[in-house]
mmCIF file of C-alpha atoms and ligand atoms in Angstrom:
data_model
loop_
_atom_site.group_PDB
_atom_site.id
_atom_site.type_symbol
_atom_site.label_atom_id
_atom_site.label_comp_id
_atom_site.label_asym_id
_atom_site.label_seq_id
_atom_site.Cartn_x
_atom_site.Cartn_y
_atom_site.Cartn_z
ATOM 1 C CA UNK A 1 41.608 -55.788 147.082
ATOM 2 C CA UNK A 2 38.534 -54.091 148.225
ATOM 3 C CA UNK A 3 37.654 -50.844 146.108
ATOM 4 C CA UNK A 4 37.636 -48.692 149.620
ATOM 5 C CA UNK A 5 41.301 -49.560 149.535
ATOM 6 C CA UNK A 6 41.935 -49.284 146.051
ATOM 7 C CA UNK A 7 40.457 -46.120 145.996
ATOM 8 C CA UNK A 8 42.782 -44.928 149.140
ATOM 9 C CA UNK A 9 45.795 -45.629 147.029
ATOM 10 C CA UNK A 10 44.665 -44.244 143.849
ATOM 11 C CA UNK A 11 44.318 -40.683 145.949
ATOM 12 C CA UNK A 12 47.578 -41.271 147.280
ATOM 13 C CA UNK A 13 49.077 -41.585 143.921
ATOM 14 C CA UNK A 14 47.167 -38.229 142.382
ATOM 15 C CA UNK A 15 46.813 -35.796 145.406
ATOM 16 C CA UNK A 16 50.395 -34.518 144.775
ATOM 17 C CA UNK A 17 49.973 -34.215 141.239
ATOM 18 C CA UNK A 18 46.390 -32.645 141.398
ATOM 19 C CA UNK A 19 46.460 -28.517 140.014
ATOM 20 C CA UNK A 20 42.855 -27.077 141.183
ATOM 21 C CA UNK A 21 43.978 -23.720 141.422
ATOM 22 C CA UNK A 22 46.718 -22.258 139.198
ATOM 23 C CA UNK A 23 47.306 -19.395 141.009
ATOM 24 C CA UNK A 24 51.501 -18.869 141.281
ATOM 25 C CA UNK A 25 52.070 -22.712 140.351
ATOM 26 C CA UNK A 26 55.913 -23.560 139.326
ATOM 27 C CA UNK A 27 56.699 -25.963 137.224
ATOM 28 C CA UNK A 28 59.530 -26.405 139.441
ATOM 29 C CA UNK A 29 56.931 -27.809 142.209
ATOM 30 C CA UNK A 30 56.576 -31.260 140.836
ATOM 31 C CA UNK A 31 59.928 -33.614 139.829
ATOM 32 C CA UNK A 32 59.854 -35.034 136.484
ATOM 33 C CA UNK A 33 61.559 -37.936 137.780
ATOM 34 C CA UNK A 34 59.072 -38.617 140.748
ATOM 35 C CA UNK A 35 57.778 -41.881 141.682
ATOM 36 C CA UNK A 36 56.721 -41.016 145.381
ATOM 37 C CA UNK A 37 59.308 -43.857 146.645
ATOM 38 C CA UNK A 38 57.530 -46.754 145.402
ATOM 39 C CA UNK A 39 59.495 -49.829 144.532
ATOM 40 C CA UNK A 40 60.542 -49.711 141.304
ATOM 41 C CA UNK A 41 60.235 -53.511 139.838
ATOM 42 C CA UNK A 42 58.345 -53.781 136.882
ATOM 43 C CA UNK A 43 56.219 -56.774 138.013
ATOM 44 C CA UNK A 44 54.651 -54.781 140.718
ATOM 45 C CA UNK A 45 54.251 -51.312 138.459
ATOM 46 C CA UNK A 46 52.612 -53.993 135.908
ATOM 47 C CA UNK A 47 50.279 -55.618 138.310
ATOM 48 C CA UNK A 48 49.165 -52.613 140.198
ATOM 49 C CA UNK A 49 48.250 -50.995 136.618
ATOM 50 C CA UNK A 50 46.235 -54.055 135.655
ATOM 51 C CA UNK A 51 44.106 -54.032 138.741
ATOM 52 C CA UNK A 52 43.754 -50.329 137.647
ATOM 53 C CA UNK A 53 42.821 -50.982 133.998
ATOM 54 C CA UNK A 54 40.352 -53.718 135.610
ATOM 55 C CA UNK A 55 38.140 -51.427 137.802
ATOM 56 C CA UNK A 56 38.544 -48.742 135.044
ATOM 57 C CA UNK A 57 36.781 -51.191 132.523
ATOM 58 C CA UNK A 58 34.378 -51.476 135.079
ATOM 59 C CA UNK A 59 33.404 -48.106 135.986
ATOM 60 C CA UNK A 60 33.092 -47.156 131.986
ATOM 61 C CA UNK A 61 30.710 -50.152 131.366
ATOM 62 C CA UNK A 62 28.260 -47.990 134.073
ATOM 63 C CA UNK A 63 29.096 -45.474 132.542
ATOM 64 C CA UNK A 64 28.303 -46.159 129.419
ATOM 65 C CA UNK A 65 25.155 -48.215 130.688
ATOM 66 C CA UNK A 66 23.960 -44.473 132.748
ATOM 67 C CA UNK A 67 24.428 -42.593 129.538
ATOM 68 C CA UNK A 68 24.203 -39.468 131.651
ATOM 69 C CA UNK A 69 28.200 -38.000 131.142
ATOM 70 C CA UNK A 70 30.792 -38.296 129.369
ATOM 71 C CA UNK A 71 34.274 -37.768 130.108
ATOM 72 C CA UNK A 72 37.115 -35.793 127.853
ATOM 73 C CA UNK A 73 40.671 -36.626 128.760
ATOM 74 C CA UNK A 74 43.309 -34.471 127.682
ATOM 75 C CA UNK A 75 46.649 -35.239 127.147
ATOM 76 C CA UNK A 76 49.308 -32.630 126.742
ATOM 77 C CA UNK A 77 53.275 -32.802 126.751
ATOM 78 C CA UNK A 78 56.604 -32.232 124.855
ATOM 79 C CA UNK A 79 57.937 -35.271 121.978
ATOM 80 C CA UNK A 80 58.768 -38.380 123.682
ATOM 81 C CA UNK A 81 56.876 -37.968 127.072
ATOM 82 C CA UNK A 82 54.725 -41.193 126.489
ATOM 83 C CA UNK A 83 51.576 -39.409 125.502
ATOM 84 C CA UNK A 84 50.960 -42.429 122.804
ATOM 85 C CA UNK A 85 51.673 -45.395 125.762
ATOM 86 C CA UNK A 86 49.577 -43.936 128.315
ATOM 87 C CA UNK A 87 46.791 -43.423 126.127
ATOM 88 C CA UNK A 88 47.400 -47.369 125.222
ATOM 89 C CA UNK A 89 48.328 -48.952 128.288
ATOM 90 C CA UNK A 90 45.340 -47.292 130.237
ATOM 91 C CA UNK A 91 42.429 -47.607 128.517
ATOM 92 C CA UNK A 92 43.651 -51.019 127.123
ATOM 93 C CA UNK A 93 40.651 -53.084 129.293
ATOM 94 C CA UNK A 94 38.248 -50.239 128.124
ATOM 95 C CA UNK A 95 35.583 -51.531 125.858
ATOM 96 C CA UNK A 96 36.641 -49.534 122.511
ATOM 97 C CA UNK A 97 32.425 -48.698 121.719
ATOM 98 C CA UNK A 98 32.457 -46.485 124.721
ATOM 99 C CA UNK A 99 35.594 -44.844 123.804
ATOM 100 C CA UNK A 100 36.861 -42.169 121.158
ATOM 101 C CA UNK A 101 40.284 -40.835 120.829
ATOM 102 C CA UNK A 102 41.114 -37.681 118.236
ATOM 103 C CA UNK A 103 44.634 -37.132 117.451
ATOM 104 C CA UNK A 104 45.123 -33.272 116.455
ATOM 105 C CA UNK A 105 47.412 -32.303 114.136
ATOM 106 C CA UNK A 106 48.192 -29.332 112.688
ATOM 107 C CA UNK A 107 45.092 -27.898 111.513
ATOM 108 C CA UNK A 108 43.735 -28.110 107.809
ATOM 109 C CA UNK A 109 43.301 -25.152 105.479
ATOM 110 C CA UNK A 110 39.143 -25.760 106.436
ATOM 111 C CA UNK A 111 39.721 -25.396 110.194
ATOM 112 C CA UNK A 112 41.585 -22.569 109.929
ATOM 113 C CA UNK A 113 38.692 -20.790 108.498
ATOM 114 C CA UNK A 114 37.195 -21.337 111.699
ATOM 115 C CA UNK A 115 37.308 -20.523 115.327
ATOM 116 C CA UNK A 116 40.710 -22.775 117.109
ATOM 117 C CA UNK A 117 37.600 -24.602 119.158
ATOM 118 C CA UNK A 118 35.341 -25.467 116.300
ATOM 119 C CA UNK A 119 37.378 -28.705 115.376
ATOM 120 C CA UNK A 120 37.650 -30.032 119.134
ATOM 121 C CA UNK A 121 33.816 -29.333 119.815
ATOM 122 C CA UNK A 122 33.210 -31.717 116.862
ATOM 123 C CA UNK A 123 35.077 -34.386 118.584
ATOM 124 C CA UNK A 124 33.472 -34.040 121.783
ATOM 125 C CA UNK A 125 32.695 -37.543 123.605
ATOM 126 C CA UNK A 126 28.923 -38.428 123.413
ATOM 127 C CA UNK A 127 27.047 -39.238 126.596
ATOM 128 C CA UNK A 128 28.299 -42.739 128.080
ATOM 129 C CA UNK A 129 32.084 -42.432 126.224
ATOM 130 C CA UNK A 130 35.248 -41.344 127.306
ATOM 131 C CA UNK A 131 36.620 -39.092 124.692
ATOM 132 C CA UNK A 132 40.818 -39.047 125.149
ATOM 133 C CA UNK A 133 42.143 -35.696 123.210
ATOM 134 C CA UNK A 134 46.053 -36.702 121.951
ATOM 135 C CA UNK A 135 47.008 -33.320 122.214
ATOM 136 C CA UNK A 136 44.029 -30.095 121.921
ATOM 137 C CA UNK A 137 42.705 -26.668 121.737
ATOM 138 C CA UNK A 138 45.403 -26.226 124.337
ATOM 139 C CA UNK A 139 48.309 -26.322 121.441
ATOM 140 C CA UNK A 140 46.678 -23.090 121.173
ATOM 141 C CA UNK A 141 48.323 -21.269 123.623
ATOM 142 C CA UNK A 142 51.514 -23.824 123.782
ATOM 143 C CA UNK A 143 53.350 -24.049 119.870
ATOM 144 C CA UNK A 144 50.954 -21.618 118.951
ATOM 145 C CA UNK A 145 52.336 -18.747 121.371
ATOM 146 C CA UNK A 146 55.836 -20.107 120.776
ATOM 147 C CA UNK A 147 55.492 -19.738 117.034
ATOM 148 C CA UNK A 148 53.805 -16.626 116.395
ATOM 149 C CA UNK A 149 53.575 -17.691 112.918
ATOM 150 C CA UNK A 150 51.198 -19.848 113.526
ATOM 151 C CA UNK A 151 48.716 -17.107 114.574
ATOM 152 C CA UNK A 152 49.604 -15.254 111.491
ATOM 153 C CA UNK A 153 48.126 -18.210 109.357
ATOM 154 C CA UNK A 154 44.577 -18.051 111.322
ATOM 155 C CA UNK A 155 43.696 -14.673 109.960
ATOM 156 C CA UNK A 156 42.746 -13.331 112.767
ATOM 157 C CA UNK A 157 40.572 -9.098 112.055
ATOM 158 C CA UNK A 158 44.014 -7.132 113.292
ATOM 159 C CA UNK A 159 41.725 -5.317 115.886
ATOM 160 C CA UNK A 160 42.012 -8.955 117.881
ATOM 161 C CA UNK A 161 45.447 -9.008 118.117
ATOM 162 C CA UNK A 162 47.621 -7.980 120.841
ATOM 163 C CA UNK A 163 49.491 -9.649 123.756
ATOM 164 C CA UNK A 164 45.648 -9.690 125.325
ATOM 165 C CA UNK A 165 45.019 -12.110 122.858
ATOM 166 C CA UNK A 166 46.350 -14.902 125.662
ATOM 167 C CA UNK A 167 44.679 -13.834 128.464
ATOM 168 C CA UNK A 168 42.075 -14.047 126.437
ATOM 169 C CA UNK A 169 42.163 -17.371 125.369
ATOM 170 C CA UNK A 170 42.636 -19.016 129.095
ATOM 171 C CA UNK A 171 39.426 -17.247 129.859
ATOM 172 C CA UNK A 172 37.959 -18.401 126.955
ATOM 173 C CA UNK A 173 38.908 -22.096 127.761
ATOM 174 C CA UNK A 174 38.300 -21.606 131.343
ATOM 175 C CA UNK A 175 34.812 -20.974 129.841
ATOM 176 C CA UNK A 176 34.375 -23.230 127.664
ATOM 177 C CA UNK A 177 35.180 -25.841 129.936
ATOM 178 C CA UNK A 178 32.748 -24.411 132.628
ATOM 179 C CA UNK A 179 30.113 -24.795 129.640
ATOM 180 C CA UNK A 180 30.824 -28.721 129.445
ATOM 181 C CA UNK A 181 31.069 -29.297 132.956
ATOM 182 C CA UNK A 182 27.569 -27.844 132.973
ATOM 183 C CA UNK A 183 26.200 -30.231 130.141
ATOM 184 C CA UNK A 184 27.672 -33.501 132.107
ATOM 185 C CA UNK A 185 30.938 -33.152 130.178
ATOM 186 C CA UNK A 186 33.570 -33.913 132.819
ATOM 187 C CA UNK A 187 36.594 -32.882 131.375
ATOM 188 C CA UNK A 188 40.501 -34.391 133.009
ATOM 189 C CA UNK A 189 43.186 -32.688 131.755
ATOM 190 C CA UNK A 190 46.863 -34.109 131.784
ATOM 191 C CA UNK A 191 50.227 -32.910 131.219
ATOM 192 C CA UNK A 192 53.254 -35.391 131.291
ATOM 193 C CA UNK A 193 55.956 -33.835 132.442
ATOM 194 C CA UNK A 194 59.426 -35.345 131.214
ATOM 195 C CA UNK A 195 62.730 -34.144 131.923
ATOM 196 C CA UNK A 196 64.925 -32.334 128.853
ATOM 197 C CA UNK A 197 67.169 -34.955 130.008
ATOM 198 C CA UNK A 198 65.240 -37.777 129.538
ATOM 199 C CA UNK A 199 63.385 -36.678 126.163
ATOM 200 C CA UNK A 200 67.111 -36.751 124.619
ATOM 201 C CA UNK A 201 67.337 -40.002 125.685
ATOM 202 C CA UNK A 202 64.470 -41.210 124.753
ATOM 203 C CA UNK A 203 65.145 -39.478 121.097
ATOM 204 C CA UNK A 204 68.347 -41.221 120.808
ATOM 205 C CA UNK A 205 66.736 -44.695 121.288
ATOM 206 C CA UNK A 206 64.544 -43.638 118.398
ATOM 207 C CA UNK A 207 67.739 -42.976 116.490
ATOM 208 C CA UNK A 208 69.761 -45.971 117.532
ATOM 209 C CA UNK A 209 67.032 -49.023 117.797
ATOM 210 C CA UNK A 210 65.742 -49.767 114.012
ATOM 211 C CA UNK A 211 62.159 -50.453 115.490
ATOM 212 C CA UNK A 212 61.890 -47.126 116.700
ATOM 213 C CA UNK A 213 63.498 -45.236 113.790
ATOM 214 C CA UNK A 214 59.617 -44.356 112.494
ATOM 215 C CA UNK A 215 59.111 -42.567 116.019
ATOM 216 C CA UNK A 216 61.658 -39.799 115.078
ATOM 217 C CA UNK A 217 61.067 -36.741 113.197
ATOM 218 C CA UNK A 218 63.338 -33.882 112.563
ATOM 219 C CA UNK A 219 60.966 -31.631 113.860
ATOM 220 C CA UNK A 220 60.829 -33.193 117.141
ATOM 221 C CA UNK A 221 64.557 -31.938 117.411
ATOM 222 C CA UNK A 222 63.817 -28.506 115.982
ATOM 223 C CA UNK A 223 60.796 -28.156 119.007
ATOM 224 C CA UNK A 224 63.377 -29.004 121.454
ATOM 225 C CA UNK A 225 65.364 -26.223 120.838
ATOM 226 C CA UNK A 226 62.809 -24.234 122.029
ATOM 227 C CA UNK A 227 62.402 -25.989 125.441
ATOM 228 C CA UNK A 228 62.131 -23.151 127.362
ATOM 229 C CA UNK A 229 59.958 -21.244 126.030
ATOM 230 C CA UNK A 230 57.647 -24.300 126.075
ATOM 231 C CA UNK A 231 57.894 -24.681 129.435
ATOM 232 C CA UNK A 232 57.193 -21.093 130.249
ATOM 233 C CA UNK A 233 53.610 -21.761 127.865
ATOM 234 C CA UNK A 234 53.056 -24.833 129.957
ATOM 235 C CA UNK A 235 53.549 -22.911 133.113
ATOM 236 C CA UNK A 236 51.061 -20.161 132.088
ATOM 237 C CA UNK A 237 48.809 -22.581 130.888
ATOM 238 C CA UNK A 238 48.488 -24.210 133.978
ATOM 239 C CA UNK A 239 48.114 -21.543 136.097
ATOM 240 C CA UNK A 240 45.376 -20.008 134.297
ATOM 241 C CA UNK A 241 43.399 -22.794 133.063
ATOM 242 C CA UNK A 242 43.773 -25.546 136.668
ATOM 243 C CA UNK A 243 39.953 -25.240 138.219
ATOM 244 C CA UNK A 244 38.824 -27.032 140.739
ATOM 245 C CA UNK A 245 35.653 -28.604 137.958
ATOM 246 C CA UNK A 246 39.006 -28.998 135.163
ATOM 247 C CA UNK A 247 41.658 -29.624 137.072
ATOM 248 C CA UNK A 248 45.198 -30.193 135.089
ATOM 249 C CA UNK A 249 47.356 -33.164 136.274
ATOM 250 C CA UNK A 250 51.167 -32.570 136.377
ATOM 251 C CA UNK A 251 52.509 -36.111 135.811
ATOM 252 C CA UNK A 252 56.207 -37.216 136.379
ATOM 253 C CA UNK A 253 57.133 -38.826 132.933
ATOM 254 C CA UNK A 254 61.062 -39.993 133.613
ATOM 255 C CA UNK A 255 59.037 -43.151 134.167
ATOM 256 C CA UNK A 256 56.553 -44.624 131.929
ATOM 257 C CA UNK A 257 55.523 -46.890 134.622
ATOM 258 C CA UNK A 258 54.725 -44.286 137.211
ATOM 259 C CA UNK A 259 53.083 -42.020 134.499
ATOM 260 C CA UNK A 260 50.459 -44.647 133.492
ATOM 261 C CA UNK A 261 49.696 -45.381 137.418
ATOM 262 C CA UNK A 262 49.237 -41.721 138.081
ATOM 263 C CA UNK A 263 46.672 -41.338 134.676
ATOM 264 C CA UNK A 264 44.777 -44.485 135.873
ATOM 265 C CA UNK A 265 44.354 -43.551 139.178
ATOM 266 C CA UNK A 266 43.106 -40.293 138.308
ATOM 267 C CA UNK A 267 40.563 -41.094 136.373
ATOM 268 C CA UNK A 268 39.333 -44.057 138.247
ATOM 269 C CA UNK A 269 39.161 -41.565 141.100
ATOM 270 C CA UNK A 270 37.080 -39.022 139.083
ATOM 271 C CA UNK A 271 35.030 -41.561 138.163
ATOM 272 C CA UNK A 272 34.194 -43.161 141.323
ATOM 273 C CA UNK A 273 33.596 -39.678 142.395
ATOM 274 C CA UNK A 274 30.326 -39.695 139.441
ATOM 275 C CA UNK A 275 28.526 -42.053 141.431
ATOM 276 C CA UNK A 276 27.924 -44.170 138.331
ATOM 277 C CA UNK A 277 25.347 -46.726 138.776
ATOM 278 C CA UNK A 278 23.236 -49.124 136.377
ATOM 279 C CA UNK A 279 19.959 -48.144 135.458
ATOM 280 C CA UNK A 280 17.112 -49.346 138.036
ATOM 281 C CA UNK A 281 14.894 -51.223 136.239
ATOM 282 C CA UNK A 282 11.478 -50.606 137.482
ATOM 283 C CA UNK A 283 8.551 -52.694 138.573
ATOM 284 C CA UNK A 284 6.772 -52.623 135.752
ATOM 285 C CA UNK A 285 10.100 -53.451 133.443
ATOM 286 C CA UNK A 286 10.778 -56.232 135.897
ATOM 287 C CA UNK A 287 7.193 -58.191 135.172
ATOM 288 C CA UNK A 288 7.976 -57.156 130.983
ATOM 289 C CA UNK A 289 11.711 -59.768 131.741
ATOM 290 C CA UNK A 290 9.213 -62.267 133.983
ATOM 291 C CA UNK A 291 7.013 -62.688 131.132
ATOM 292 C CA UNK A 292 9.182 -63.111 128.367
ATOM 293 C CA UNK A 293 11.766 -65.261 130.392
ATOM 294 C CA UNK A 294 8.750 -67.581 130.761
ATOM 295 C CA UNK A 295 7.483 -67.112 126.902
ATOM 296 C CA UNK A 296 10.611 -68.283 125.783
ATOM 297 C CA UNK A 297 10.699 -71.281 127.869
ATOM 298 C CA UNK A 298 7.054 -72.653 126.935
ATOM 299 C CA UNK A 299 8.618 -72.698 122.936
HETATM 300 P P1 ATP B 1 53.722 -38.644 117.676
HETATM 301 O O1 ATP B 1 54.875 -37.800 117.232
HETATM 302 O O2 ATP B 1 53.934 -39.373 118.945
HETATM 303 O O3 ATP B 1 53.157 -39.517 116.603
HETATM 304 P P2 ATP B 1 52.382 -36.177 117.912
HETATM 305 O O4 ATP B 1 51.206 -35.794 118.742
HETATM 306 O O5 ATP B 1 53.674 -35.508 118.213
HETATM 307 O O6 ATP B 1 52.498 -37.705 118.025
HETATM 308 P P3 ATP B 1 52.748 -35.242 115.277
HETATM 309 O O7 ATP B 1 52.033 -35.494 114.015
HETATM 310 O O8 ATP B 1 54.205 -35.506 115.376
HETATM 311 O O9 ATP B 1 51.969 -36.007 116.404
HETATM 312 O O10 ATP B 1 52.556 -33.747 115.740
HETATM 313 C C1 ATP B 1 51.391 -33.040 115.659
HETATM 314 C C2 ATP B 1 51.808 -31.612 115.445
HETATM 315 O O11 ATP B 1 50.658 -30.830 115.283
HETATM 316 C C3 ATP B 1 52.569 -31.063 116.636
HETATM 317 O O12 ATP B 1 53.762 -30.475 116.208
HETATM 318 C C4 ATP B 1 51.620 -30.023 117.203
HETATM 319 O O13 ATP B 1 52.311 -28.951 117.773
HETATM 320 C C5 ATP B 1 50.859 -29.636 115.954
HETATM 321 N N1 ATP B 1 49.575 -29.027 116.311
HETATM 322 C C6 ATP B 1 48.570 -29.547 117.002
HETATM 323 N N2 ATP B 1 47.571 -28.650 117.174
HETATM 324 C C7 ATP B 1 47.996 -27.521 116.583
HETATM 325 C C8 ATP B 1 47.433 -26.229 116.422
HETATM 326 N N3 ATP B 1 46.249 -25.924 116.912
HETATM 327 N N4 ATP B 1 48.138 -25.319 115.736
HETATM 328 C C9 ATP B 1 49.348 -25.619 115.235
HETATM 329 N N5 ATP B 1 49.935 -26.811 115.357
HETATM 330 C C10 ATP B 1 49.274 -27.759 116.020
HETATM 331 MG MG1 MG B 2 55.505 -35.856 117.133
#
């Protein structure tokens, strides 16, 4: 297919899904169970994504060949939404030197005796790579806000706290990504949105099918009871923190099929967008391969 049309469809499958501007965004505004009335059989979902995987294997080998950005994906959601499976199924042609993916957990007794964004600037993507963050500083105003405990623990001066403190962190993201759009960072930011519906399916698979017994933790249960709060963080989140440089991507996730089209079509879109080309060898560098193209023929 030519890359014109690829391209076409690729913006068909993300415009919907696309947050550039937060302002008065509802969750409520984009179906968890959305596939935009494609057909559903798996051979097609399959090809379509490897024709995706293919031209995103190409654009990060220029890229990485440019060495001028780097791209940071984030990945965001509730247990179960297929975080893990995206991150595998779409960068699965990617060449794995030009790519870097940090898991983050609950942070260690040493990063809490530092600012929430000092571990994720250490992780940063280098110039040429696509960094993919499995969750991120944003769990810092999602189980964060919904725990307050967890703010208790990063002993904050008291004169910080407040219910300002949140505001205060979305500008402080907003910022910080503004900084790392500035210094060729280009940062994607995606949250899969399941239904509650479908996560308790998905949990009770973990629980009845043996092979996906190690997939389930109790806390993953104890999270869901606070759903709705969750979604209320999300919702905020999104609305303060979707700019038109970082946009967030609200994904359906009822179907792991769509979800990994919508990812790879995003970022193949954002990448085209880059302009990415190989270096232009000059001149001079062009006589430098003559020569030593014929030196190693006269041996
Ligand atoms: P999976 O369960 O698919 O392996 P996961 O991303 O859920 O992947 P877990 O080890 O289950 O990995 O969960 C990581 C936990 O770390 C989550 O409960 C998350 O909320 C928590 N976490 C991440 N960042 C922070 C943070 N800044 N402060 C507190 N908790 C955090
Ligand atoms: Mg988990």
């Amino acid at each position: 297919m030519e890359l014109s049309q690829v391209l076409k469809q690729c913006q068909h499958l993300v415009n919907p899904y696309r947050i550039q501007n937060g302002d008065g965004f509802r969750l409520e505004q984009i179906d968890p169970g959305d596939t935009l009335d494609l057909p559903t059989d798996k051979k097609g979902a399959r090809e379509a994504l490897e024709q995706g995987v293919e031209m995103l294997s190409e654009l990060q080998q220029r890229l990485y060949a440019q060495n001028k950005w780097a791209v940071l994906l984030v990945f965001q959601a509730m247990d179960a939404a297929g975080k893990d499976g995206t991150i595998k199924h779409v960068m699965s042609g990617v060449n794995p030197q030009g790519c870097q993916v940090c898991s983050f957990k609950a942070p260690s007794a040493l990063d809490l005796d530092h600012d929430y964004l000092w571990r994720a600037n250490q992780s940063l993507p280098e110039r040429g790579r696509i960094g993919i963050f499995n969750r991120s500083y944003y769990e810092e105003t999602l189980v964060v806000r919904v725990h307050p405990e967890l703010l208790a623990k990063q002993s904050l001066p008291p004169a910080l706290l407040g219910p300002k403190l949140w505001k205060q962190r979305f500008e402080d993201i907003r910022h910080y990504e503004q900084y790392l759009n500035r210094n060729g960072v280009v940062v994607l930011k995606f949250f899969l949105h399941l239904s509650k519906k479908e996560q308790k399916r998905r949990f009770l698979q973990r629980l009845e099918r043996p092979e996906k017994n190690w997939k389930f933790s109790a806390a993953d249960i104890r999270e869901r009871g606070f759903w709705e709060d969750y979604m209320q963080a999300y919702q905020e989140m999104i609305r303060e923190t979707a700019t038109a440089q970082a946009p967030w991507y609200v994904v359906p996730a009822d179907h792991k099929w769509f979800t990994r089209l919508v990812v790879a079509a995003a970022v193949i879109e954002r990448l085209d967008a880059l302009d990415l080309r190989y270096p232009e060898v000059s001149p001079e560098a062009k006589q430098a391969l003559a020569r030593a193209r014929e030196q190693l023929l006269s041996e």
